[in-house]
PDB file of C-alpha atoms in Angstrom:
ATOM      1  CA  MET A 174      22.210 -17.201  -7.607  1.00  0.00           C
ATOM      2  CA  THR A 175      24.827 -16.442  -4.857  1.00  0.00           C
ATOM      3  CA  GLU A 176      25.588 -18.423  -1.972  1.00  0.00           C
ATOM      4  CA  PRO A 177      25.127 -16.220   1.460  1.00  0.00           C
ATOM      5  CA  THR A 178      28.225 -15.362   3.371  1.00  0.00           C
ATOM      6  CA  ASP A 179      28.511 -16.776   7.028  1.00  0.00           C
ATOM      7  CA  ALA A 180      27.063 -13.334   8.478  1.00  0.00           C
ATOM      8  CA  ALA A 181      24.365 -13.255   5.991  1.00  0.00           C
ATOM      9  CA  THR A 182      23.430 -17.157   7.226  1.00  0.00           C
ATOM     10  CA  GLU A 183      23.485 -15.922  10.766  1.00  0.00           C
ATOM     11  CA  ARG A 184      21.163 -13.305  10.209  1.00  0.00           C
ATOM     12  CA  GLU A 185      18.528 -15.599   8.184  1.00  0.00           C
ATOM     13  CA  GLY A 186      15.366 -16.201   9.884  1.00  0.00           C
ATOM     14  CA  PRO A 187      12.600 -18.861   9.173  1.00  0.00           C
ATOM     15  CA  PHE A 188      12.131 -16.896   5.538  1.00  0.00           C
ATOM     16  CA  PRO A 189      15.499 -17.724   3.650  1.00  0.00           C
ATOM     17  CA  GLY A 190      16.638 -14.521   1.951  1.00  0.00           C
ATOM     18  CA  PHE A 191      13.726 -12.181   3.080  1.00  0.00           C
ATOM     19  CA  GLU A 192      15.156  -8.626   3.309  1.00  0.00           C
ATOM     20  CA  GLY A 193      12.133  -6.437   3.608  1.00  0.00           C
ATOM     21  CA  VAL A 194       9.138  -4.831   1.787  1.00  0.00           C
ATOM     22  CA  ALA A 195       9.857  -3.883  -1.655  1.00  0.00           C
ATOM     23  CA  HIS A 196       6.361  -2.266  -2.471  1.00  0.00           C
ATOM     24  CA  MET A 197       2.618  -2.383  -1.780  1.00  0.00           C
ATOM     25  CA  GLY A 198       0.253  -3.116  -4.639  1.00  0.00           C
ATOM     26  CA  LEU A 199      -3.237  -1.190  -4.686  1.00  0.00           C
ATOM     27  CA  THR A 200      -5.778  -1.605  -7.334  1.00  0.00           C
ATOM     28  CA  VAL A 201      -7.760   1.834  -8.185  1.00  0.00           C
ATOM     29  CA  PRO A 202     -10.429   2.731 -10.408  1.00  0.00           C
ATOM     30  CA  ASP A 203      -8.402   5.845 -11.969  1.00  0.00           C
ATOM     31  CA  LEU A 204      -4.586   5.306 -12.442  1.00  0.00           C
ATOM     32  CA  ASP A 205      -4.199   8.873 -13.514  1.00  0.00           C
ATOM     33  CA  GLY A 206      -6.025  10.224 -10.569  1.00  0.00           C
ATOM     34  CA  ALA A 207      -4.293   7.943  -8.316  1.00  0.00           C
ATOM     35  CA  ILE A 208      -0.757   9.138  -9.472  1.00  0.00           C
ATOM     36  CA  ALA A 209      -1.685  12.666  -9.334  1.00  0.00           C
ATOM     37  CA  PHE A 210      -2.958  12.241  -5.659  1.00  0.00           C
ATOM     38  CA  TYR A 211       0.015  10.718  -4.172  1.00  0.00           C
ATOM     39  CA  GLN A 212       2.313  13.206  -6.182  1.00  0.00           C
ATOM     40  CA  ALA A 213       0.238  15.962  -4.865  1.00  0.00           C
ATOM     41  CA  ALA A 214      -0.422  14.621  -1.230  1.00  0.00           C
ATOM     42  CA  PHE A 215       2.931  12.671  -0.472  1.00  0.00           C
ATOM     43  CA  GLY A 216       5.567  14.247  -3.040  1.00  0.00           C
ATOM     44  CA  ALA A 217       5.827  10.765  -4.769  1.00  0.00           C
ATOM     45  CA  ARG A 218       7.704  10.717  -8.069  1.00  0.00           C
ATOM     46  CA  LEU A 219       6.757   8.290 -10.755  1.00  0.00           C
ATOM     47  CA  VAL A 220       9.204   5.751 -11.257  1.00  0.00           C
ATOM     48  CA  TYR A 221       7.716   3.734 -14.268  1.00  0.00           C
ATOM     49  CA  ARG A 222       4.326   3.285 -16.122  1.00  0.00           C
ATOM     50  CA  LEU A 223       2.870   0.513 -18.197  1.00  0.00           C
ATOM     51  CA  GLY A 224       0.291  -0.411 -20.257  1.00  0.00           C
ATOM     52  CA  PRO A 225      -2.364  -1.020 -21.375  1.00  0.00           C
ATOM     53  CA  LEU A 226      -1.314  -4.775 -20.623  1.00  0.00           C
ATOM     54  CA  ASP A 227      -3.933  -7.509 -22.103  1.00  0.00           C
ATOM     55  CA  SER A 228      -3.973 -10.878 -21.677  1.00  0.00           C
ATOM     56  CA  ALA A 229      -4.945 -11.616 -25.040  1.00  0.00           C
ATOM     57  CA  ALA A 230      -2.288 -10.306 -26.500  1.00  0.00           C
ATOM     58  CA  MET A 231       0.254 -12.061 -24.191  1.00  0.00           C
ATOM     59  CA  PRO A 232       1.655 -15.642 -24.609  1.00  0.00           C
ATOM     60  CA  THR A 233      -0.146 -18.283 -22.846  1.00  0.00           C
ATOM     61  CA  ALA A 234       1.051 -20.466 -19.985  1.00  0.00           C
ATOM     62  CA  PRO A 235       2.357 -23.865 -20.913  1.00  0.00           C
ATOM     63  CA  ASP A 236      -0.809 -25.240 -19.086  1.00  0.00           C
ATOM     64  CA  GLY A 237      -2.995 -23.058 -21.959  1.00  0.00           C
ATOM     65  CA  ARG A 238      -4.240 -20.531 -19.209  1.00  0.00           C
ATOM     66  CA  ASP A 239      -3.716 -16.721 -20.429  1.00  0.00           C
ATOM     67  CA  TRP A 240      -0.789 -14.943 -18.924  1.00  0.00           C
ATOM     68  CA  THR A 241      -2.731 -13.031 -16.543  1.00  0.00           C
ATOM     69  CA  ALA A 242      -4.789 -16.116 -15.008  1.00  0.00           C
ATOM     70  CA  ALA A 243      -1.373 -18.097 -14.673  1.00  0.00           C
ATOM     71  CA  HIS A 244       0.551 -15.299 -12.864  1.00  0.00           C
ATOM     72  CA  ILE A 245      -1.545 -12.959 -11.235  1.00  0.00           C
ATOM     73  CA  ASP A 246      -4.776 -15.188 -10.927  1.00  0.00           C
ATOM     74  CA  VAL A 247      -7.019 -12.764 -13.207  1.00  0.00           C
ATOM     75  CA  PRO A 248      -8.384 -14.321 -16.215  1.00  0.00           C
ATOM     76  CA  GLY A 249      -9.067 -12.101 -19.086  1.00  0.00           C
ATOM     77  CA  ALA A 250      -7.230  -8.864 -17.758  1.00  0.00           C
ATOM     78  CA  ARG A 251      -6.668  -5.685 -19.253  1.00  0.00           C
ATOM     79  CA  LEU A 252      -4.694  -3.448 -16.955  1.00  0.00           C
ATOM     80  CA  HIS A 253      -2.322  -0.172 -16.882  1.00  0.00           C
ATOM     81  CA  MET A 254       0.028  -0.012 -13.742  1.00  0.00           C
ATOM     82  CA  ALA A 255       2.438   2.430 -12.265  1.00  0.00           C
ATOM     83  CA  LEU A 256       5.093   2.485  -9.811  1.00  0.00           C
ATOM     84  CA  VAL A 257       5.331   5.853  -7.349  1.00  0.00           C
ATOM     85  CA  GLU A 258       7.683   6.341  -4.470  1.00  0.00           C
ATOM     86  CA  ALA A 259       7.360   8.919  -1.771  1.00  0.00           C
ATOM     87  CA  PRO A 260      10.019   9.790   0.748  1.00  0.00           C
ATOM     88  CA  PRO A 261      10.998   8.505   2.822  1.00  0.00           C
ATOM     89  CA  ASN A 262      10.132   4.938   2.159  1.00  0.00           C
ATOM     90  CA  LEU A 263       6.559   4.428   0.617  1.00  0.00           C
ATOM     91  CA  ALA A 264       6.770   2.622  -2.844  1.00  0.00           C
ATOM     92  CA  LEU A 265       3.175   1.726  -4.357  1.00  0.00           C
ATOM     93  CA  GLU A 266       2.642  -0.077  -7.260  1.00  0.00           C
ATOM     94  CA  LEU A 267      -0.621   0.938  -8.679  1.00  0.00           C
ATOM     95  CA  PHE A 268      -3.126  -0.910 -10.897  1.00  0.00           C
ATOM     96  CA  GLN A 269      -6.108   0.030 -12.858  1.00  0.00           C
ATOM     97  CA  TYR A 270      -8.015  -2.930 -14.278  1.00  0.00           C
ATOM     98  CA  ASP A 271     -10.091  -2.372 -17.334  1.00  0.00           C
ATOM     99  CA  ALA A 272     -11.013  -5.944 -17.493  1.00  0.00           C
ATOM    100  CA  PRO A 273     -12.443  -8.500 -16.714  1.00  0.00           C
ATOM    101  CA  ALA A 274     -15.787  -7.119 -16.611  1.00  0.00           C
ATOM    102  CA  ASP A 275     -16.894  -8.868 -13.480  1.00  0.00           C
ATOM    103  CA  ARG A 276     -14.006  -7.120 -11.339  1.00  0.00           C
ATOM    104  CA  VAL A 277     -15.303  -5.664  -7.964  1.00  0.00           C
ATOM    105  CA  ARG A 278     -15.052  -1.961  -8.176  1.00  0.00           C
ATOM    106  CA  VAL A 279     -14.876  -0.896  -4.827  1.00  0.00           C
ATOM    107  CA  PRO A 280     -12.002  -1.868  -1.958  1.00  0.00           C
ATOM    108  CA  PRO A 281     -12.770  -4.230   0.540  1.00  0.00           C
ATOM    109  CA  ARG A 282     -13.897  -2.956   4.139  1.00  0.00           C
ATOM    110  CA  ASN A 283     -11.527  -3.879   6.834  1.00  0.00           C
ATOM    111  CA  CYS A 284     -13.364  -6.592   8.079  1.00  0.00           C
ATOM    112  CA  ASP A 285     -13.534  -8.418   4.754  1.00  0.00           C
ATOM    113  CA  ALA A 286     -11.046 -11.066   3.649  1.00  0.00           C
ATOM    114  CA  GLY A 287      -8.463  -9.316   1.691  1.00  0.00           C
ATOM    115  CA  GLY A 288      -9.442  -5.977   3.721  1.00  0.00           C
ATOM    116  CA  HIS A 289      -6.121  -3.685   4.398  1.00  0.00           C
ATOM    117  CA  HIS A 290      -4.957  -0.543   5.446  1.00  0.00           C
ATOM    118  CA  LEU A 291      -1.639   1.344   4.621  1.00  0.00           C
ATOM    119  CA  ASN A 292      -0.392   2.868   7.997  1.00  0.00           C
ATOM    120  CA  LEU A 293       1.849   5.727   7.933  1.00  0.00           C
ATOM    121  CA  ARG A 294       3.842   6.925  10.851  1.00  0.00           C
ATOM    122  CA  VAL A 295       3.534  10.980  11.351  1.00  0.00           C
ATOM    123  CA  ARG A 296       5.015  13.326  13.694  1.00  0.00           C
ATOM    124  CA  ASP A 297       1.816  15.514  14.090  1.00  0.00           C
ATOM    125  CA  LEU A 298      -1.306  13.487  13.531  1.00  0.00           C
ATOM    126  CA  ASP A 299      -3.757  16.608  13.463  1.00  0.00           C
ATOM    127  CA  ALA A 300      -1.678  18.137  10.414  1.00  0.00           C
ATOM    128  CA  ALA A 301      -1.522  14.894   8.669  1.00  0.00           C
ATOM    129  CA  VAL A 302      -5.234  14.354   8.815  1.00  0.00           C
ATOM    130  CA  ASP A 303      -6.025  17.873   7.829  1.00  0.00           C
ATOM    131  CA  HIS A 304      -3.207  17.535   4.785  1.00  0.00           C
ATOM    132  CA  LEU A 305      -4.991  14.279   3.420  1.00  0.00           C
ATOM    133  CA  THR A 306      -8.352  15.888   4.022  1.00  0.00           C
ATOM    134  CA  ALA A 307      -7.436  18.828   1.750  1.00  0.00           C
ATOM    135  CA  HIS A 308      -6.247  16.173  -0.599  1.00  0.00           C
ATOM    136  CA  GLY A 309      -9.391  14.320  -1.128  1.00  0.00           C
ATOM    137  CA  CYS A 310      -9.475  12.009   1.680  1.00  0.00           C
ATOM    138  CA  THR A 311     -12.362  11.449   4.191  1.00  0.00           C
ATOM    139  CA  PRO A 312     -11.276  11.074   7.887  1.00  0.00           C
ATOM    140  CA  LEU A 313     -13.346   8.674  10.003  1.00  0.00           C
ATOM    141  CA  ALA A 314     -13.908   9.178  13.689  1.00  0.00           C
ATOM    142  CA  GLY A 315     -10.861   9.644  15.584  1.00  0.00           C
ATOM    143  CA  PRO A 316      -8.354  10.172  16.988  1.00  0.00           C
ATOM    144  CA  ILE A 317      -7.926   6.468  18.285  1.00  0.00           C
ATOM    145  CA  THR A 318      -6.060   6.500  21.521  1.00  0.00           C
ATOM    146  CA  ALA A 319      -5.382   3.803  24.530  1.00  0.00           C
ATOM    147  CA  GLU A 320      -4.666   4.753  27.973  1.00  0.00           C
ATOM    148  CA  GLU A 321      -2.579   1.602  28.674  1.00  0.00           C
ATOM    149  CA  GLY A 322      -1.256  -1.519  27.077  1.00  0.00           C
ATOM    150  CA  PRO A 323       0.777  -1.730  23.964  1.00  0.00           C
ATOM    151  CA  LEU A 324      -1.209   0.949  21.933  1.00  0.00           C
ATOM    152  CA  ALA A 325      -0.818   3.387  24.677  1.00  0.00           C
ATOM    153  CA  ALA A 326       2.605   4.596  22.972  1.00  0.00           C
ATOM    154  CA  MET A 327       0.593   5.986  20.021  1.00  0.00           C
ATOM    155  CA  VAL A 328      -2.267   7.814  18.817  1.00  0.00           C
ATOM    156  CA  SER A 329      -3.741   7.137  15.153  1.00  0.00           C
ATOM    157  CA  HIS A 330      -6.681   8.106  12.798  1.00  0.00           C
ATOM    158  CA  TYR A 331      -8.180   6.325   9.771  1.00  0.00           C
ATOM    159  CA  LEU A 332      -8.989   8.065   6.616  1.00  0.00           C
ATOM    160  CA  ARG A 333     -10.275   6.528   3.343  1.00  0.00           C
ATOM    161  CA  ASP A 334      -8.739   7.980   0.358  1.00  0.00           C
ATOM    162  CA  PRO A 335     -10.358   9.289  -2.766  1.00  0.00           C
ATOM    163  CA  TRP A 336     -11.286   5.669  -3.845  1.00  0.00           C
ATOM    164  CA  GLY A 337     -12.249   4.214  -0.648  1.00  0.00           C
ATOM    165  CA  ASN A 338      -9.054   2.605   0.343  1.00  0.00           C
ATOM    166  CA  TYR A 339      -8.023   2.969   3.996  1.00  0.00           C
ATOM    167  CA  ILE A 340      -5.264   4.736   5.271  1.00  0.00           C
ATOM    168  CA  GLU A 341      -3.950   4.859   8.938  1.00  0.00           C
ATOM    169  CA  LEU A 342      -2.083   7.532  10.376  1.00  0.00           C
ATOM    170  CA  THR A 343      -0.097   6.980  13.550  1.00  0.00           C
ATOM    171  CA  GLN A 344       1.906   9.584  15.722  1.00  0.00           C
ATOM    172  CA  TYR A 345       4.017   7.834  18.562  1.00  0.00           C
ATOM    173  CA  LEU A 346       3.775   9.740  21.681  1.00  0.00           C
ATOM    174  CA  PRO A 347       6.785  11.263  23.569  1.00  0.00           C
ATOM    175  CA  ARG A 348       8.013   9.868  26.928  1.00  0.00           C
ATOM    176  CA  ARG A 349       6.176   6.402  26.441  1.00  0.00           C
ATOM    177  CA  PRO A 350       7.606   3.249  25.434  1.00  0.00           C
ATOM    178  CA  HIS A 351       7.179   2.127  22.012  1.00  0.00           C
ATOM    179  CA  PRO A 352       5.825  -1.195  21.141  1.00  0.00           C
ATOM    180  CA  PRO A 353       8.336  -3.811  19.910  1.00  0.00           C
ATOM    181  CA  THR A 354       7.375  -3.328  16.451  1.00  0.00           C
ATOM    182  CA  GLY A 355       6.238  -0.529  14.386  1.00  0.00           C
ATOM    183  CA  GLY A 356       7.635   2.362  16.501  1.00  0.00           C
ATOM    184  CA  PRO A 357      10.481   4.648  15.382  1.00  0.00           C
ATOM    185  CA  PRO A 358      13.482   2.950  14.491  1.00  0.00           C
TER     186      PRO A 358
END
């Protein structure tokens, strides 16, 4: 491991060595379908694909747990995975679990612990909603707007992807100040 330079030390925040987000992991019930969706809808390229990976065929951890229990907190897992990248900066690691048998097959709602959404900044909200709808996404009611406050600089719209995961599309509006985070660079 290398020691940080003085300039790097000056930039360090409370999280030592943090450089940015590498990718987002997303579990889907159909890996082939998800790869095809991100390739068609986002122009993603397949970086790698692995599997099946079966905990029964992997070395056990020193404490006796199977590999997937010890490393990813899923005992008895059998999975396939792929990484897709779409310009300009979207990297998704997609997982399809075939085991364990008691896995939940629907994503959490936004209000559930572990609930999540992927927010994508777009130039034309209506065109982006239409595009994803044409690729199998289901739009929720929208758009979401605010007349004042930190959200007044944007308009957004939520959709569900073909497997029920939430995607939020956000368009930042001209001639309004952007919020301190999340706005265009």
